[in-house]
PDB file of C-alpha atoms in Angstrom:
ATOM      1  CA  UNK A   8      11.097  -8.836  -9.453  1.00 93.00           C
ATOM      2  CA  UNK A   9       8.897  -7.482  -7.164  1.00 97.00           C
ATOM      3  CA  UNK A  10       6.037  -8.414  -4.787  1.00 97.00           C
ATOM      4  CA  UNK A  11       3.437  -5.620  -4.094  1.00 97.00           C
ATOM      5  CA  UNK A  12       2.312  -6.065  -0.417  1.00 97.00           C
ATOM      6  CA  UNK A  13      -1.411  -4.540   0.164  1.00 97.00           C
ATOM      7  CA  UNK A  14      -2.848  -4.578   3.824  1.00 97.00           C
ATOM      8  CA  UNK A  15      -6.529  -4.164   4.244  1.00 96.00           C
ATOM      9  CA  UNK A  16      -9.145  -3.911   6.595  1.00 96.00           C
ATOM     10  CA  UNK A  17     -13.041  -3.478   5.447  1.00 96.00           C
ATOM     11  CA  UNK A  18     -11.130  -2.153   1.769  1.00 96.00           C
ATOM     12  CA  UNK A  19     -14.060  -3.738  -0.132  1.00 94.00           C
ATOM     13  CA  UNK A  20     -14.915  -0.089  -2.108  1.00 93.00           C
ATOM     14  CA  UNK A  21     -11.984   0.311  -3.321  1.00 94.00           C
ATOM     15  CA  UNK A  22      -9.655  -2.809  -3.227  1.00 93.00           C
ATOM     16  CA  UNK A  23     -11.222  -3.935  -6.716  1.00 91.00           C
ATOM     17  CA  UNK A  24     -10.765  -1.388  -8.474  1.00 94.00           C
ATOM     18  CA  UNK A  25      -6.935  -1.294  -6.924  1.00 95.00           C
ATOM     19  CA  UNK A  26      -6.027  -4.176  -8.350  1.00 93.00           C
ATOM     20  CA  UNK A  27      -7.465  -3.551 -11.880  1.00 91.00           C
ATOM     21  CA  UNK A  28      -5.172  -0.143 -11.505  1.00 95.00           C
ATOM     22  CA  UNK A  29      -2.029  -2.267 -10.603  1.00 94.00           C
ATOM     23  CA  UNK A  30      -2.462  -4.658 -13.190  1.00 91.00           C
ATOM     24  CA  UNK A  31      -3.117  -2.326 -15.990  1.00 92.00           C
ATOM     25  CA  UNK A  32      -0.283  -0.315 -15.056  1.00 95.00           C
ATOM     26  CA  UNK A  33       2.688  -2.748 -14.749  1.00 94.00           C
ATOM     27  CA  UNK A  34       4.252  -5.174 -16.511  1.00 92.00           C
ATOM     28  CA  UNK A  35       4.065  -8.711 -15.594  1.00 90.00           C
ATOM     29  CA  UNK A  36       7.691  -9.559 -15.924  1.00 93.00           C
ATOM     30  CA  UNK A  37       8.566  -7.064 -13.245  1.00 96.00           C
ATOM     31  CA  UNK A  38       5.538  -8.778 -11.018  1.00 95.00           C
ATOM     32  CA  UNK A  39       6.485 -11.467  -8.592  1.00 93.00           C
ATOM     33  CA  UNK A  40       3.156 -11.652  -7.330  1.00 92.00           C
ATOM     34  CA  UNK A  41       0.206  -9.032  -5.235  1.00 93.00           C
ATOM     35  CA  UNK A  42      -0.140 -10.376  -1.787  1.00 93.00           C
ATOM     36  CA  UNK A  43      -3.295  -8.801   0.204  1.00 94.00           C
ATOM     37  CA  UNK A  44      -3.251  -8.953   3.826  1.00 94.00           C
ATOM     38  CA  UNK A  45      -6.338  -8.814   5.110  1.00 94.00           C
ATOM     39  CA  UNK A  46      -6.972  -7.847   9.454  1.00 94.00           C
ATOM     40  CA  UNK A  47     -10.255  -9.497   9.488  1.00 93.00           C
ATOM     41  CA  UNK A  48     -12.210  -7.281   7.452  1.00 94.00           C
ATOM     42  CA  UNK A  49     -16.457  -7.604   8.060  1.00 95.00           C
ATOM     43  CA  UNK A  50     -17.598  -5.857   5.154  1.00 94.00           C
ATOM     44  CA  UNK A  51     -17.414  -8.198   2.115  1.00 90.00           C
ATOM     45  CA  UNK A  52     -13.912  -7.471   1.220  1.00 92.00           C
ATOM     46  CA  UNK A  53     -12.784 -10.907   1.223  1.00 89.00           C
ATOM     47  CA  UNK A  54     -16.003 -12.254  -0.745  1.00 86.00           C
ATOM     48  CA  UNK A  55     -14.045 -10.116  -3.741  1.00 85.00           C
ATOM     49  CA  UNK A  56     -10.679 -11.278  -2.583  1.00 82.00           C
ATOM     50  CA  UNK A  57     -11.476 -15.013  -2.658  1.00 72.00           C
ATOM     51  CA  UNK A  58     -10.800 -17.029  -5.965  1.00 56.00           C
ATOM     52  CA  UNK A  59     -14.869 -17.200  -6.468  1.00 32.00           C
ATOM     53  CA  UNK A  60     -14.929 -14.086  -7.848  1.00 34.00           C
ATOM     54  CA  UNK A  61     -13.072 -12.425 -10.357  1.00 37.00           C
ATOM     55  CA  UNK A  62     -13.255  -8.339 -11.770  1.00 35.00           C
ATOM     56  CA  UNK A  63     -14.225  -8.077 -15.302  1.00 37.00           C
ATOM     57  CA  UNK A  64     -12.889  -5.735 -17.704  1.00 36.00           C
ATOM     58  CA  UNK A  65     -15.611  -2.869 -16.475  1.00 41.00           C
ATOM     59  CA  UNK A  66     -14.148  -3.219 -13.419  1.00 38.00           C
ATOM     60  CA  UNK A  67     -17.376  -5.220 -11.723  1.00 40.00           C
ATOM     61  CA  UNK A  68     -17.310  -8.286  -9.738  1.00 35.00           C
ATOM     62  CA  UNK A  69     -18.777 -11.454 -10.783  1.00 34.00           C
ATOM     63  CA  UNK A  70     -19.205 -15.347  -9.503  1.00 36.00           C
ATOM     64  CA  UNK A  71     -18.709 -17.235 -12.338  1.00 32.00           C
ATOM     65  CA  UNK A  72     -16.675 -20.239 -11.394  1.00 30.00           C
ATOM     66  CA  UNK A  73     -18.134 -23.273 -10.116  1.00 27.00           C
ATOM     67  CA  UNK A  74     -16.084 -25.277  -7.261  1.00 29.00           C
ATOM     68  CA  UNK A  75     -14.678 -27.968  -9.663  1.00 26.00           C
ATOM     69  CA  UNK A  76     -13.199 -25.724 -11.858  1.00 24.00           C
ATOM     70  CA  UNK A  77     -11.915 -23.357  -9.279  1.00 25.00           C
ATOM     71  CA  UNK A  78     -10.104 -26.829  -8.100  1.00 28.00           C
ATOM     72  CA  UNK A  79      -7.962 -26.407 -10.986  1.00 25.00           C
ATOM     73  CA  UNK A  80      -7.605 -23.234 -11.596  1.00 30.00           C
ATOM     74  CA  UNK A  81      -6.433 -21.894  -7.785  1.00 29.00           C
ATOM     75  CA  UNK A  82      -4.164 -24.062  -5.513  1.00 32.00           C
ATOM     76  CA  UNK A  83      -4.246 -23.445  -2.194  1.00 33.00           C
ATOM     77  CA  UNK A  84      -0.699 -24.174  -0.526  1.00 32.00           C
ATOM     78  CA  UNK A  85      -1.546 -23.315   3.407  1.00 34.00           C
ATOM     79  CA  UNK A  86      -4.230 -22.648   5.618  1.00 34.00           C
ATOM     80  CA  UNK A  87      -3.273 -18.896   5.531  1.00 40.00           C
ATOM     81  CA  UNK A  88      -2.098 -18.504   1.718  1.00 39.00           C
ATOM     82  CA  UNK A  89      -3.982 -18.910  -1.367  1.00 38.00           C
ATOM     83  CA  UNK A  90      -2.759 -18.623  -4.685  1.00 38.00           C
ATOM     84  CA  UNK A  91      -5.075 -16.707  -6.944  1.00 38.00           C
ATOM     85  CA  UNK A  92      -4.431 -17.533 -11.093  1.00 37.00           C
ATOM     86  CA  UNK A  93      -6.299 -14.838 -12.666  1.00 38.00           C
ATOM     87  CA  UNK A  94      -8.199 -15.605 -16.301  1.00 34.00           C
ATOM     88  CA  UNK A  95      -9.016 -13.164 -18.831  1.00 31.00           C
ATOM     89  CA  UNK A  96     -11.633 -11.918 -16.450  1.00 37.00           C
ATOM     90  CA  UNK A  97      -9.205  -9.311 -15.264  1.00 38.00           C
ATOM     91  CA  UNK A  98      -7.936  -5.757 -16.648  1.00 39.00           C
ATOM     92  CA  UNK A  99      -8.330  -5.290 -20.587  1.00 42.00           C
ATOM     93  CA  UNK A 100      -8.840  -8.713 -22.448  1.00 38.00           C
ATOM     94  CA  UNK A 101      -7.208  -6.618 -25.572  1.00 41.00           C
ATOM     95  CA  UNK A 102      -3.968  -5.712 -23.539  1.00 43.00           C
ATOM     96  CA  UNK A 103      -0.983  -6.823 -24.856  1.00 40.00           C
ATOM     97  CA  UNK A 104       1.025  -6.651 -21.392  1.00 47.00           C
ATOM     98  CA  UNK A 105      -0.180 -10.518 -20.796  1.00 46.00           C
ATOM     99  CA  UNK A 106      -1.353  -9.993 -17.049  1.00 47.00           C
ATOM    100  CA  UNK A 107      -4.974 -11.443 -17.979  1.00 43.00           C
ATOM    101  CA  UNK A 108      -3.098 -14.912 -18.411  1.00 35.00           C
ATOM    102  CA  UNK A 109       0.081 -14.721 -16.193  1.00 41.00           C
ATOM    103  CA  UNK A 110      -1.214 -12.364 -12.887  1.00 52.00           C
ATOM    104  CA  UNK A 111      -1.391 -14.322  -9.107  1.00 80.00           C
ATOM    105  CA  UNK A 112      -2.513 -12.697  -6.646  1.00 86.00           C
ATOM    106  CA  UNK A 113      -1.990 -13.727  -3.110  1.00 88.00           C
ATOM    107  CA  UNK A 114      -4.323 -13.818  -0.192  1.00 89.00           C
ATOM    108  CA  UNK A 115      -3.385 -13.635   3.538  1.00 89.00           C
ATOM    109  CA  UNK A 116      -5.320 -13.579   6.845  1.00 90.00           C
ATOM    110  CA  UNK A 117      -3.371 -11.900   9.519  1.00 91.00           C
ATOM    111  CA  UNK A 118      -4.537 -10.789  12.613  1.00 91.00           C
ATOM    112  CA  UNK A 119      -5.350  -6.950  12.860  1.00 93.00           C
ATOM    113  CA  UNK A 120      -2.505  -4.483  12.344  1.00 94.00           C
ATOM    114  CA  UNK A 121      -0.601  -2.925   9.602  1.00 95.00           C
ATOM    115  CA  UNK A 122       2.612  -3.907  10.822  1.00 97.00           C
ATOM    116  CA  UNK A 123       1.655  -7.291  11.229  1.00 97.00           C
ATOM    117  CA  UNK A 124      -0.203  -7.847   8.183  1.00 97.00           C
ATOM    118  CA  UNK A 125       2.829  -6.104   6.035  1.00 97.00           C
ATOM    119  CA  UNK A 126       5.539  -8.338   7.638  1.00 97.00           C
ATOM    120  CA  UNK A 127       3.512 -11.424   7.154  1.00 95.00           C
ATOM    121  CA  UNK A 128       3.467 -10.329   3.852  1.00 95.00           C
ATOM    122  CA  UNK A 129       6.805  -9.665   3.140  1.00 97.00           C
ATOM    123  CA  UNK A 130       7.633 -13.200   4.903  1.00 96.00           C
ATOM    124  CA  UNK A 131       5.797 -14.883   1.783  1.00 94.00           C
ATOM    125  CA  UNK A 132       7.050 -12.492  -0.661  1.00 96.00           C
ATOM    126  CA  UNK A 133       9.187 -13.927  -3.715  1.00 95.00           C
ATOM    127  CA  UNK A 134      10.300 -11.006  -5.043  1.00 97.00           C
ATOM    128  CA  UNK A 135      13.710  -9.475  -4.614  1.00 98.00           C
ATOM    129  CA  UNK A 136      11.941  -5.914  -3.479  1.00 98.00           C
ATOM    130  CA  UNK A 137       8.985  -5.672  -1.552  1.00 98.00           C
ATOM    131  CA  UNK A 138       6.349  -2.070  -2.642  1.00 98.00           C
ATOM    132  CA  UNK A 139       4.073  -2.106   0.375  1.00 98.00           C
ATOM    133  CA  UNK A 140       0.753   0.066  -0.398  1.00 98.00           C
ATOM    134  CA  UNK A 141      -2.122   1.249   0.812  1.00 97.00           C
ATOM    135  CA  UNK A 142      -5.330   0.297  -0.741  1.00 96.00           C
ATOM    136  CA  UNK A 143      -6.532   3.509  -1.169  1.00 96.00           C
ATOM    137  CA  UNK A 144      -3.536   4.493  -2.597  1.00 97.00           C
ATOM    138  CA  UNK A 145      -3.251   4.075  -6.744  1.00 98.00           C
ATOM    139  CA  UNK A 146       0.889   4.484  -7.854  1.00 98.00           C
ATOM    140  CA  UNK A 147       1.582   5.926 -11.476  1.00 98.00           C
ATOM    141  CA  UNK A 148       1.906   4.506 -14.561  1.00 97.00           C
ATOM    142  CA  UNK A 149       4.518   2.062 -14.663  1.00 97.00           C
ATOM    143  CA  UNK A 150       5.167   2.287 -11.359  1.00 98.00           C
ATOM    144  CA  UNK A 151       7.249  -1.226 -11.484  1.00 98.00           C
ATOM    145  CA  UNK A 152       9.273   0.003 -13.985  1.00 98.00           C
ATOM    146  CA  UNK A 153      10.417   3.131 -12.020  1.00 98.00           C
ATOM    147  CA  UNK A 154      11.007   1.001  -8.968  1.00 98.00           C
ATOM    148  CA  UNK A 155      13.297  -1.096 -10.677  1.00 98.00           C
ATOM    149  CA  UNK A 156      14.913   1.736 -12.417  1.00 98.00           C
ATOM    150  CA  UNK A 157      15.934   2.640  -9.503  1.00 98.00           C
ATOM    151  CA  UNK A 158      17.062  -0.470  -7.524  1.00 98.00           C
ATOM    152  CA  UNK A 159      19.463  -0.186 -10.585  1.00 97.00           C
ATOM    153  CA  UNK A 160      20.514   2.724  -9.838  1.00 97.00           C
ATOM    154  CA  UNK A 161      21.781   1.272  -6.096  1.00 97.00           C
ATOM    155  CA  UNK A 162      18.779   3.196  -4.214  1.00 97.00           C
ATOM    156  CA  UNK A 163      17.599   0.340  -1.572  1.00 98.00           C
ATOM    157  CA  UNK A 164      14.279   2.287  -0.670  1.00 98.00           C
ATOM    158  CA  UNK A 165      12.137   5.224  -1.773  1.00 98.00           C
ATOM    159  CA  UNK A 166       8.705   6.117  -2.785  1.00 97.00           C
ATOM    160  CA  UNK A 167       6.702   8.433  -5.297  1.00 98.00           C
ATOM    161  CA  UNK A 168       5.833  11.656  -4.696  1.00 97.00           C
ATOM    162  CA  UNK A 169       2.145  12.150  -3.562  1.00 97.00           C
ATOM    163  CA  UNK A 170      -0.747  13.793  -4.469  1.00 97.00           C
ATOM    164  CA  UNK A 171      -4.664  13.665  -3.090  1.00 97.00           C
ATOM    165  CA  UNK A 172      -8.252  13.167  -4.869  1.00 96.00           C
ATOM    166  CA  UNK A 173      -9.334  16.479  -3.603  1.00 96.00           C
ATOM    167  CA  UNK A 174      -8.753  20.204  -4.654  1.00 95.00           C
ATOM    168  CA  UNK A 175      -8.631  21.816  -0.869  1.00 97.00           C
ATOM    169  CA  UNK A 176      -5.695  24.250  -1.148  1.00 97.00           C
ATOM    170  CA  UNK A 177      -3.755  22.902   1.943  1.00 97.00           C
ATOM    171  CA  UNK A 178      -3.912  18.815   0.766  1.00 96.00           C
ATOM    172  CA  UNK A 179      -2.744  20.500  -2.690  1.00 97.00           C
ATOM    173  CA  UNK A 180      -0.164  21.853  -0.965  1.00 97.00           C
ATOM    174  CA  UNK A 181       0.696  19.357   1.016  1.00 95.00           C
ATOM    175  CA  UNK A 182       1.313  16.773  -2.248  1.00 96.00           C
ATOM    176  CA  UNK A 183       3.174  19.602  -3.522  1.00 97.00           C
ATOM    177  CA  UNK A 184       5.772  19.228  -0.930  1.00 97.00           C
ATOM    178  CA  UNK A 185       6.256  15.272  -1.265  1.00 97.00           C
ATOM    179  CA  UNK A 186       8.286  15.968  -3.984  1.00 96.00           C
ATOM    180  CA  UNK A 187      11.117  17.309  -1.714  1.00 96.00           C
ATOM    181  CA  UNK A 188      13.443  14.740   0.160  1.00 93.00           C
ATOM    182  CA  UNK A 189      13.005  16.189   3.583  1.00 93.00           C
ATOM    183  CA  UNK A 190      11.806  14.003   6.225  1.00 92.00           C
ATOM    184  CA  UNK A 191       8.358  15.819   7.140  1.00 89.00           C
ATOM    185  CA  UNK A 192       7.213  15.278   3.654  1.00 92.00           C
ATOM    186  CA  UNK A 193       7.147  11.433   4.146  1.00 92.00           C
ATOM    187  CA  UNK A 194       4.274   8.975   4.885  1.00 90.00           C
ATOM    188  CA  UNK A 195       2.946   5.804   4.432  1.00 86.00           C
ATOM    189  CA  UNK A 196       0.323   7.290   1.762  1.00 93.00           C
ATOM    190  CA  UNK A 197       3.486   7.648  -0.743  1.00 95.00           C
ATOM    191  CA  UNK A 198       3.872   3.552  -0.600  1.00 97.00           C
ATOM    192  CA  UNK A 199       7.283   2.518   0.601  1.00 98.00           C
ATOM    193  CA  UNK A 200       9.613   0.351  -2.016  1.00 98.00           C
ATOM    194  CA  UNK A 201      12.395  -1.273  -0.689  1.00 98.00           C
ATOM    195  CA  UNK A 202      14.967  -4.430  -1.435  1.00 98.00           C
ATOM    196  CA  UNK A 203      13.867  -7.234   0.910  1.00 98.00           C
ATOM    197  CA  UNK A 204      17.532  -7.383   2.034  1.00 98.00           C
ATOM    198  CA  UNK A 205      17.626  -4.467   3.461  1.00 98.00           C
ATOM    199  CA  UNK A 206      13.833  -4.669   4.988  1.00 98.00           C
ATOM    200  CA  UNK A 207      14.948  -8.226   6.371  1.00 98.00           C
ATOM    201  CA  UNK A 208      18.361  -5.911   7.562  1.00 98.00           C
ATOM    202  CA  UNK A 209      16.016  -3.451   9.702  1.00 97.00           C
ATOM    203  CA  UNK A 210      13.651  -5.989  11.172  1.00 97.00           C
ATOM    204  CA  UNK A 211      10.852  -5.344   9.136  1.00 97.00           C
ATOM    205  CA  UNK A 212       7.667  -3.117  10.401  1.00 97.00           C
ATOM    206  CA  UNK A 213       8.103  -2.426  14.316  1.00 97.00           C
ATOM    207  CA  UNK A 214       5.208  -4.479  15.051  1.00 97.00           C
ATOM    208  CA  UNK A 215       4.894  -2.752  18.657  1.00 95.00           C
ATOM    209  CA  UNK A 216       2.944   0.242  16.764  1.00 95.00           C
ATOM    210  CA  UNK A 217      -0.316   0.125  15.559  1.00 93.00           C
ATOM    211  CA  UNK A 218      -0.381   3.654  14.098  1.00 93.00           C
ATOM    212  CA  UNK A 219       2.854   5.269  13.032  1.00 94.00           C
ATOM    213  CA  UNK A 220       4.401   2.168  11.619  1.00 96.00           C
ATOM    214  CA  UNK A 221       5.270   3.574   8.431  1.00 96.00           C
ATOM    215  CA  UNK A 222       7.280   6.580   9.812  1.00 95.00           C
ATOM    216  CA  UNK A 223       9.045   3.879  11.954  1.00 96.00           C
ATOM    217  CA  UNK A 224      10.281   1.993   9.258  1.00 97.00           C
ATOM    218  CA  UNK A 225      10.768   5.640   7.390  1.00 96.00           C
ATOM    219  CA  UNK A 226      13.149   7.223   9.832  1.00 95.00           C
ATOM    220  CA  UNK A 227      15.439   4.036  10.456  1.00 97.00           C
ATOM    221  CA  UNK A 228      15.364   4.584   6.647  1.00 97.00           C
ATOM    222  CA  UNK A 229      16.981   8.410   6.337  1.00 97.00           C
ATOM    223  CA  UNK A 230      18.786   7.181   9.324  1.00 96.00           C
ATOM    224  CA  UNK A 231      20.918   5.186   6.971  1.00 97.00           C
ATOM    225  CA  UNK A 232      20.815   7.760   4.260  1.00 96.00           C
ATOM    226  CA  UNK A 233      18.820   5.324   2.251  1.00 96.00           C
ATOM    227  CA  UNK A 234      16.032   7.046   0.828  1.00 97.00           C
ATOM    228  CA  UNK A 235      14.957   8.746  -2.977  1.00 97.00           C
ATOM    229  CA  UNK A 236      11.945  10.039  -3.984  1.00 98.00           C
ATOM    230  CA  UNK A 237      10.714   9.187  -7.321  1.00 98.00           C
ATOM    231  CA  UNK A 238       8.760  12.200  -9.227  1.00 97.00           C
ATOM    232  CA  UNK A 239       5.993  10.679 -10.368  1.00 98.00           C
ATOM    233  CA  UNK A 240       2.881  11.451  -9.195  1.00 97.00           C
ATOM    234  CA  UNK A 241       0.555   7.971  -7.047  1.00 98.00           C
ATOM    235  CA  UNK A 242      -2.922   9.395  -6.242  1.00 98.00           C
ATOM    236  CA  UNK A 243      -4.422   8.712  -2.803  1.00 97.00           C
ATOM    237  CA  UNK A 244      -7.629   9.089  -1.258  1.00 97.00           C
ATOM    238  CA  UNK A 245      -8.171  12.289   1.184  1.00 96.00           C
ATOM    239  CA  UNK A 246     -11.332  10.099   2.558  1.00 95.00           C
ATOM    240  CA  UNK A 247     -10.085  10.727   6.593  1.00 95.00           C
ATOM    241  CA  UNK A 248     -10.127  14.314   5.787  1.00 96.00           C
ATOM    242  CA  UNK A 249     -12.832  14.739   3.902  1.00 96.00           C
ATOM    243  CA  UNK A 250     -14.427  12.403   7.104  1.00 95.00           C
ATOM    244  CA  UNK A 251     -13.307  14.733  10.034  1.00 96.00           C
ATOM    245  CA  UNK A 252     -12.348  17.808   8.252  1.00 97.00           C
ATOM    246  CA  UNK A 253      -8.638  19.414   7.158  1.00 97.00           C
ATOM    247  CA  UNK A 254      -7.535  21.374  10.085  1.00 96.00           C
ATOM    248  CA  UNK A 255      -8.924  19.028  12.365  1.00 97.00           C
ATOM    249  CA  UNK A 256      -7.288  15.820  10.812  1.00 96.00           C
ATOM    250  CA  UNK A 257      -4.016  17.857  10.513  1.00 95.00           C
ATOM    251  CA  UNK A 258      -3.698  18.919  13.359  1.00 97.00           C
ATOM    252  CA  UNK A 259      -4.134  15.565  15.429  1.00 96.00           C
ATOM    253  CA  UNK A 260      -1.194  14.484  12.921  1.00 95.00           C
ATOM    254  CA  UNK A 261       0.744  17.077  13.802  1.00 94.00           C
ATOM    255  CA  UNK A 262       0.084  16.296  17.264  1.00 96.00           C
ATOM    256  CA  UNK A 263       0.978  12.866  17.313  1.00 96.00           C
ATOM    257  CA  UNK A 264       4.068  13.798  15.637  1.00 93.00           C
ATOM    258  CA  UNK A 265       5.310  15.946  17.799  1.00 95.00           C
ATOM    259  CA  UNK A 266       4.305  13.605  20.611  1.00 96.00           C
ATOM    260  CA  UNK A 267       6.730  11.191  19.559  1.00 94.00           C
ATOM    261  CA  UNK A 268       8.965  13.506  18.386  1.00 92.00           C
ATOM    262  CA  UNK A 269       9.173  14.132  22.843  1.00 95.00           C
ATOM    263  CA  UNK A 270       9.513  10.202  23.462  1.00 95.00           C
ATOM    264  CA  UNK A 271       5.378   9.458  23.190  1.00 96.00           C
ATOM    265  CA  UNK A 272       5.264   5.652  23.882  1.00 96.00           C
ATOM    266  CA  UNK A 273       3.689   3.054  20.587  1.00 95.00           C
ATOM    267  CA  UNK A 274       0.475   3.007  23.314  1.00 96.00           C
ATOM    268  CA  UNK A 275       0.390   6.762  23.965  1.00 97.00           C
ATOM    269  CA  UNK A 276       0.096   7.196  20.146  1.00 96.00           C
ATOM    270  CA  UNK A 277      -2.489   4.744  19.715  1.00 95.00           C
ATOM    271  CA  UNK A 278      -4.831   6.060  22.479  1.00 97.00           C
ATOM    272  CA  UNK A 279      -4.731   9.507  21.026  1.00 96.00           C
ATOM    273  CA  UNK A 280      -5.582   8.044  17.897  1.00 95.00           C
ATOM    274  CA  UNK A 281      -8.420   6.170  19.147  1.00 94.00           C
ATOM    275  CA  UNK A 282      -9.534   8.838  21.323  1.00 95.00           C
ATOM    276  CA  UNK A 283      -9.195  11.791  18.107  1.00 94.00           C
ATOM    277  CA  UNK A 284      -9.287  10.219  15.056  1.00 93.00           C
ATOM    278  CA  UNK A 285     -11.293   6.735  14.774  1.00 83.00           C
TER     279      UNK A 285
END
């Protein structure tokens, strides 16, 4: 089975509407569980996280559940973890896939880092492979069942290929190329699927970088030659570039690229990051 790992930080527009997508999409047999790890987000994300509120069908949020009854309904096994049992408040009450009655979801609170947050994630996982996405990021239609097809197949890691909510000719261009296997094309955007074996093998997310963790874990990937790309289509959000503009945006990616392409240090990368793009 597997265990989606989501990392957030101030995600509240769009982390709703995620997990609606996830849950319609999937199959809860394949499911282990959705673990969120939030950094210490400020802007109301975890008021929509926490077991007070549930998404209806129409995708809104609601507080509907009064404290006794959330006592039974949600146990809470650590000070960190909390196990989320979602009613029929969630996805399509008319579905027939079942995940309005058997979903969990599972909140974390990790300090601030994507590395961090993902490996604390994938330390509580129960599943067999761990599908670490982004919260902007929304994967295809049964996306679980692709996954497993190919874990079955014998491919330890992979993702989907990409493409972004906007029709700017270079960013169509760009998801065009994701379908290809060659390094360049890859990033953290595509999600990253891979057997916890083989995650617990590497040493999980370098931890050491705060940007550029993905491609971390991504290159000690090809370096084993243990990497597919399946060719189905997850959507992501083109929100930094719409934010700071194409060229610009690209070309402080390509910069810190090619920066530690020449040796750039996990701190060099970050304070060009800081310094360019937040």
């Amino acid at each position: 089975m597997i265990s989606i790992i989501i990392p957030v930080l101030n995600e509240a527009d769009t982390i709703s509407r995620l997990l609606t997508h996830l849950i319609d999409n999937s199959s809860p047999k394949n499911i282990s569980e959705i673990i969120v790890v939030d950094g210490g987000s400020t802007d109301g994300t975890l008021d929509i996280l926490r077991p007070v509120r549930f998404l209806k069908p129409d995708r809104s949020v609601i507080e509907s559940m009064t404290p006794n009854v959330l006592d039974t309904k949600f146990q809470k096994r650590n000070s960190t973890r909390t196990d989320v049992q979602l009613g029929s408040e969630i996805g399509d009450p008319e579905s027939s896939s079942g995940w309005h009655i058997q979903s969990k979801i599972l909140l974390l609170e990790s300090s601030k880092g994507r590395a961090k947050q993902m490996n604390l994630g994938a330390k509580h996982a129960k599943g067999e492979v761990l599908y670490f996405l982004h919260a902007d990021s929304f994967p295809p239609i049964d996306f679980d069942q692709l996954i497993i097809n190919e874990i079955q197949k014998g491919n330890q890691a992979g993702c989907f290929r990409m493409q972004f909510d906007s029709k700017h000719w270079w960013l169509r261009l760009a998801s065009w190329l994701t379908q290809f296997s060659w390094r360049a094309s890859r990033g953290g955007d595509q999600s990253q699927f891979i057997t916890k074996t083989l995650f617990n093998d590497i040493g999980g997310y370098n931890e050491n970088y705060i940007i550029y963790e993905d491609n971390i874990l991504i290159n000690e990937l090809y370096a084993r030659n243990e990497f597919t790309v399946i060719n189905k289509k997850l959507t992501t959000s083109a929100r930094l570039y719409r934010k700071h503009g194409v060229w610009k945006l690209q070309y402080h990616f390509w910069t810190i690229y090619v920066k530690k392409w020449f040796g750039a240090s996990a701190d060099e990368l970050l304070a060009y990051y800081k310094k360019h793009v937040c």
